[in-house]
Structures are given as C-alpha cells and as structure tokens.
Amino acid sequence: MDLSNLKPAEGSVKSQGKRVGRGQGSGKGGTATRGHKGAKSRSGYSKKLGFEGGQMPLQRRVPKFGFKNINRVEYQGVNIDTLQELVDAKKIKDTVDFETLVSLGLARKNDLVKILGRGELKSKLNVTAHKFTATAKAAIEAAGGEAVTL
C-alpha cells in the first residue's frame, strides 16, 4: 500500500443523493427535476390510493352488491377422514375433544369446531365438538362411537 493506491474502508463512504433545487449553476435548479406544472411538481403531493388522474376510479365504476352478515358464525371444519388419519398415526386413541384438536393444530383456541362428513371412520371414537353435520354424526355412530355437542 502506498499513496497511489489508497482507498477508504469498505462502507465508510456513502455517495450522497443529487442536490436538487440549489440554483441554476448546479444544473438541477429551476424545476428541480420535477418537470413543469401538474400535481406531481407541487410540494406536499402524495398519490391518493386508487386515484386515476380525475377519471372515475375503478372502485367507483364497479357496482356494489351483496352484504356482510354481522351475525355470521364461522366454524373451523374438521373432516372424519382427518380424524381417521390421526387414529392410524396413533396421535389419538378413543376420545377427541376440543383441547386435543387445538394441541394437534387442527383448530385455534378461539375457534368453533364443526365435524364434517368427508371420508369414512373405521375406529370407535367419542368426539366432542361445537357442531356436527348429519353425515358426520351418522358415520361416528355407525362406527360405534359417540358424538357430543358442546
């Protein structure tokens, strides 16, 4: 290393951004790279979400329809074939309750659980949940189990 190949340490020198609006002599004076007139050249300009330059925005051109039912109750569905897989994997034995489903990650602690009737159940299970479909209840009882509603 000598005076001919000195250079600053890596990351110690930052190249500053261009200084705009600092007089004609800089070459970036006058309009300060913003062009002439229009909203974008003004100070305080921020693009409004969905603004289309005065054209009627898509959000307002498309008609409204439907409604959200504020009293809707959402259930987390768990199918019978999922329960059968868990029995085969020896993760559940003879009873399935809400705590079991939460610990296995099939539901969250604030969810309501509904047992659905997809697939078939071969093993005898006592299932406790918030709701059952008719086919699920029939399948559980046909396998010799019991469906208990919370």
JSON list of C-alpha atoms in Angstrom, two decimals, residues 11-101:
[
{"chain": "A", "resi": 11, "resn": "GLY", "atom": "CA", "xyz": [-18.78, 1.00, 3.53]},
{"chain": "A", "resi": 12, "resn": "SER", "atom": "CA", "xyz": [-17.27, 4.15, 5.08]},
{"chain": "A", "resi": 13, "resn": "VAL", "atom": "CA", "xyz": [-18.05, 6.46, 2.14]},
{"chain": "A", "resi": 14, "resn": "LYS", "atom": "CA", "xyz": [-21.64, 6.94, 1.01]},
{"chain": "A", "resi": 15, "resn": "SER", "atom": "CA", "xyz": [-22.49, 8.66, -2.25]},
{"chain": "A", "resi": 16, "resn": "GLN", "atom": "CA", "xyz": [-24.93, 11.41, -1.39]},
{"chain": "A", "resi": 17, "resn": "GLY", "atom": "CA", "xyz": [-28.13, 11.82, -3.40]},
{"chain": "A", "resi": 18, "resn": "LYS", "atom": "CA", "xyz": [-28.29, 14.55, -6.02]},
{"chain": "A", "resi": 19, "resn": "ARG", "atom": "CA", "xyz": [-28.85, 18.03, -4.53]},
{"chain": "A", "resi": 20, "resn": "VAL", "atom": "CA", "xyz": [-31.81, 19.44, -6.42]},
{"chain": "A", "resi": 21, "resn": "GLY", "atom": "CA", "xyz": [-33.24, 22.95, -6.34]},
{"chain": "A", "resi": 22, "resn": "ARG", "atom": "CA", "xyz": [-29.96, 24.60, -5.33]},
{"chain": "A", "resi": 23, "resn": "GLY", "atom": "CA", "xyz": [-29.60, 27.16, -8.11]},
{"chain": "A", "resi": 24, "resn": "GLN", "atom": "CA", "xyz": [-29.12, 27.23, -11.89]},
{"chain": "A", "resi": 25, "resn": "GLY", "atom": "CA", "xyz": [-25.37, 26.64, -11.71]},
{"chain": "A", "resi": 26, "resn": "SER", "atom": "CA", "xyz": [-25.85, 23.13, -10.34]},
{"chain": "A", "resi": 27, "resn": "GLY", "atom": "CA", "xyz": [-27.75, 22.00, -13.43]},
{"chain": "A", "resi": 28, "resn": "LYS", "atom": "CA", "xyz": [-30.57, 20.77, -11.16]},
{"chain": "A", "resi": 29, "resn": "GLY", "atom": "CA", "xyz": [-32.11, 24.14, -10.34]},
{"chain": "A", "resi": 30, "resn": "GLY", "atom": "CA", "xyz": [-35.31, 25.62, -11.74]},
{"chain": "A", "resi": 31, "resn": "THR", "atom": "CA", "xyz": [-37.85, 22.79, -11.75]},
{"chain": "A", "resi": 32, "resn": "ALA", "atom": "CA", "xyz": [-35.56, 20.59, -9.63]},
{"chain": "A", "resi": 33, "resn": "THR", "atom": "CA", "xyz": [-36.07, 17.54, -11.91]},
{"chain": "A", "resi": 34, "resn": "ARG", "atom": "CA", "xyz": [-39.84, 17.62, -11.36]},
{"chain": "A", "resi": 35, "resn": "GLY", "atom": "CA", "xyz": [-40.81, 18.88, -14.83]},
{"chain": "A", "resi": 36, "resn": "HIS", "atom": "CA", "xyz": [-43.30, 21.69, -15.49]},
{"chain": "A", "resi": 37, "resn": "LYS", "atom": "CA", "xyz": [-46.64, 22.14, -13.69]},
{"chain": "A", "resi": 38, "resn": "GLY", "atom": "CA", "xyz": [-49.07, 19.40, -12.64]},
{"chain": "A", "resi": 39, "resn": "ALA", "atom": "CA", "xyz": [-49.78, 17.89, -9.24]},
{"chain": "A", "resi": 40, "resn": "LYS", "atom": "CA", "xyz": [-46.51, 15.95, -9.12]},
{"chain": "A", "resi": 41, "resn": "SER", "atom": "CA", "xyz": [-44.41, 19.12, -9.35]},
{"chain": "A", "resi": 42, "resn": "ARG", "atom": "CA", "xyz": [-46.07, 20.70, -6.27]},
{"chain": "A", "resi": 43, "resn": "SER", "atom": "CA", "xyz": [-44.84, 20.33, -2.71]},
{"chain": "A", "resi": 44, "resn": "GLY", "atom": "CA", "xyz": [-46.95, 18.17, -0.42]},
{"chain": "A", "resi": 45, "resn": "TYR", "atom": "CA", "xyz": [-48.10, 15.95, -3.29]},
{"chain": "A", "resi": 46, "resn": "SER", "atom": "CA", "xyz": [-48.99, 12.39, -2.40]},
{"chain": "A", "resi": 47, "resn": "LYS", "atom": "CA", "xyz": [-50.68, 9.98, -4.75]},
{"chain": "A", "resi": 48, "resn": "LYS", "atom": "CA", "xyz": [-54.09, 9.05, -3.38]},
{"chain": "A", "resi": 49, "resn": "LEU", "atom": "CA", "xyz": [-54.85, 5.35, -3.29]},
{"chain": "A", "resi": 50, "resn": "GLY", "atom": "CA", "xyz": [-56.96, 4.43, -6.31]},
{"chain": "A", "resi": 51, "resn": "PHE", "atom": "CA", "xyz": [-56.66, 7.93, -7.86]},
{"chain": "A", "resi": 52, "resn": "GLU", "atom": "CA", "xyz": [-56.74, 7.78, -11.67]},
{"chain": "A", "resi": 53, "resn": "GLY", "atom": "CA", "xyz": [-55.99, 11.38, -12.58]},
{"chain": "A", "resi": 54, "resn": "GLY", "atom": "CA", "xyz": [-59.60, 12.54, -12.35]},
{"chain": "A", "resi": 55, "resn": "GLN", "atom": "CA", "xyz": [-61.04, 9.62, -14.33]},
{"chain": "A", "resi": 56, "resn": "MET", "atom": "CA", "xyz": [-63.76, 7.84, -12.35]},
{"chain": "A", "resi": 57, "resn": "PRO", "atom": "CA", "xyz": [-61.79, 5.24, -10.29]},
{"chain": "A", "resi": 58, "resn": "LEU", "atom": "CA", "xyz": [-62.40, 1.54, -10.80]},
{"chain": "A", "resi": 59, "resn": "GLN", "atom": "CA", "xyz": [-63.65, 1.25, -7.22]},
{"chain": "A", "resi": 60, "resn": "ARG", "atom": "CA", "xyz": [-66.49, 3.66, -8.03]},
{"chain": "A", "resi": 61, "resn": "ARG", "atom": "CA", "xyz": [-67.22, 2.44, -11.59]},
{"chain": "A", "resi": 62, "resn": "VAL", "atom": "CA", "xyz": [-67.95, -1.13, -10.48]},
{"chain": "A", "resi": 63, "resn": "PRO", "atom": "CA", "xyz": [-71.43, -1.61, -8.97]},
{"chain": "A", "resi": 64, "resn": "LYS", "atom": "CA", "xyz": [-71.86, -2.62, -5.34]},
{"chain": "A", "resi": 65, "resn": "PHE", "atom": "CA", "xyz": [-73.58, -5.89, -4.49]},
{"chain": "A", "resi": 66, "resn": "GLY", "atom": "CA", "xyz": [-74.27, -8.20, -1.57]},
{"chain": "A", "resi": 67, "resn": "PHE", "atom": "CA", "xyz": [-73.76, -7.58, 2.12]},
{"chain": "A", "resi": 68, "resn": "LYS", "atom": "CA", "xyz": [-71.79, -8.93, 5.07]},
{"chain": "A", "resi": 69, "resn": "ASN", "atom": "CA", "xyz": [-73.90, -10.62, 7.72]},
{"chain": "A", "resi": 70, "resn": "ILE", "atom": "CA", "xyz": [-72.61, -9.25, 11.02]},
{"chain": "A", "resi": 71, "resn": "ASN", "atom": "CA", "xyz": [-74.11, -12.17, 12.95]},
{"chain": "A", "resi": 72, "resn": "ARG", "atom": "CA", "xyz": [-72.41, -14.89, 10.87]},
{"chain": "A", "resi": 73, "resn": "VAL", "atom": "CA", "xyz": [-70.82, -17.66, 12.93]},
{"chain": "A", "resi": 74, "resn": "GLU", "atom": "CA", "xyz": [-67.65, -19.14, 11.41]},
{"chain": "A", "resi": 75, "resn": "TYR", "atom": "CA", "xyz": [-66.73, -22.75, 12.19]},
{"chain": "A", "resi": 76, "resn": "GLN", "atom": "CA", "xyz": [-63.38, -24.44, 11.68]},
{"chain": "A", "resi": 77, "resn": "GLY", "atom": "CA", "xyz": [-64.16, -27.63, 9.74]},
{"chain": "A", "resi": 78, "resn": "VAL", "atom": "CA", "xyz": [-62.53, -30.95, 10.60]},
{"chain": "A", "resi": 79, "resn": "ASN", "atom": "CA", "xyz": [-63.32, -33.93, 8.39]},
{"chain": "A", "resi": 80, "resn": "ILE", "atom": "CA", "xyz": [-63.81, -37.51, 9.54]},
{"chain": "A", "resi": 81, "resn": "ASP", "atom": "CA", "xyz": [-61.01, -38.80, 7.28]},
{"chain": "A", "resi": 82, "resn": "THR", "atom": "CA", "xyz": [-58.62, -36.43, 9.12]},
{"chain": "A", "resi": 83, "resn": "LEU", "atom": "CA", "xyz": [-59.66, -38.00, 12.43]},
{"chain": "A", "resi": 84, "resn": "GLN", "atom": "CA", "xyz": [-59.12, -41.48, 10.94]},
{"chain": "A", "resi": 85, "resn": "GLU", "atom": "CA", "xyz": [-55.60, -40.48, 9.78]},
{"chain": "A", "resi": 86, "resn": "LEU", "atom": "CA", "xyz": [-54.79, -39.31, 13.30]},
{"chain": "A", "resi": 87, "resn": "VAL", "atom": "CA", "xyz": [-56.01, -42.63, 14.72]},
{"chain": "A", "resi": 88, "resn": "ASP", "atom": "CA", "xyz": [-53.85, -44.52, 12.19]},
{"chain": "A", "resi": 89, "resn": "ALA", "atom": "CA", "xyz": [-50.85, -42.34, 13.15]},
{"chain": "A", "resi": 90, "resn": "LYS", "atom": "CA", "xyz": [-51.61, -43.19, 16.82]},
{"chain": "A", "resi": 91, "resn": "LYS", "atom": "CA", "xyz": [-51.96, -39.49, 17.73]},
{"chain": "A", "resi": 92, "resn": "ILE", "atom": "CA", "xyz": [-55.45, -40.02, 19.18]},
{"chain": "A", "resi": 93, "resn": "LYS", "atom": "CA", "xyz": [-56.82, -43.09, 20.90]},
{"chain": "A", "resi": 94, "resn": "ASP", "atom": "CA", "xyz": [-60.53, -43.17, 21.71]},
{"chain": "A", "resi": 95, "resn": "THR", "atom": "CA", "xyz": [-61.61, -39.64, 22.61]},
{"chain": "A", "resi": 96, "resn": "VAL", "atom": "CA", "xyz": [-61.36, -36.44, 20.59]},
{"chain": "A", "resi": 97, "resn": "ASP", "atom": "CA", "xyz": [-62.23, -33.19, 22.34]},
{"chain": "A", "resi": 98, "resn": "PHE", "atom": "CA", "xyz": [-61.61, -29.53, 21.61]},
{"chain": "A", "resi": 99, "resn": "GLU", "atom": "CA", "xyz": [-58.31, -29.43, 23.55]},
{"chain": "A", "resi": 100, "resn": "THR", "atom": "CA", "xyz": [-57.00, -32.39, 21.52]},
{"chain": "A", "resi": 101, "resn": "LEU", "atom": "CA", "xyz": [-57.83, -30.65, 18.23]}
]
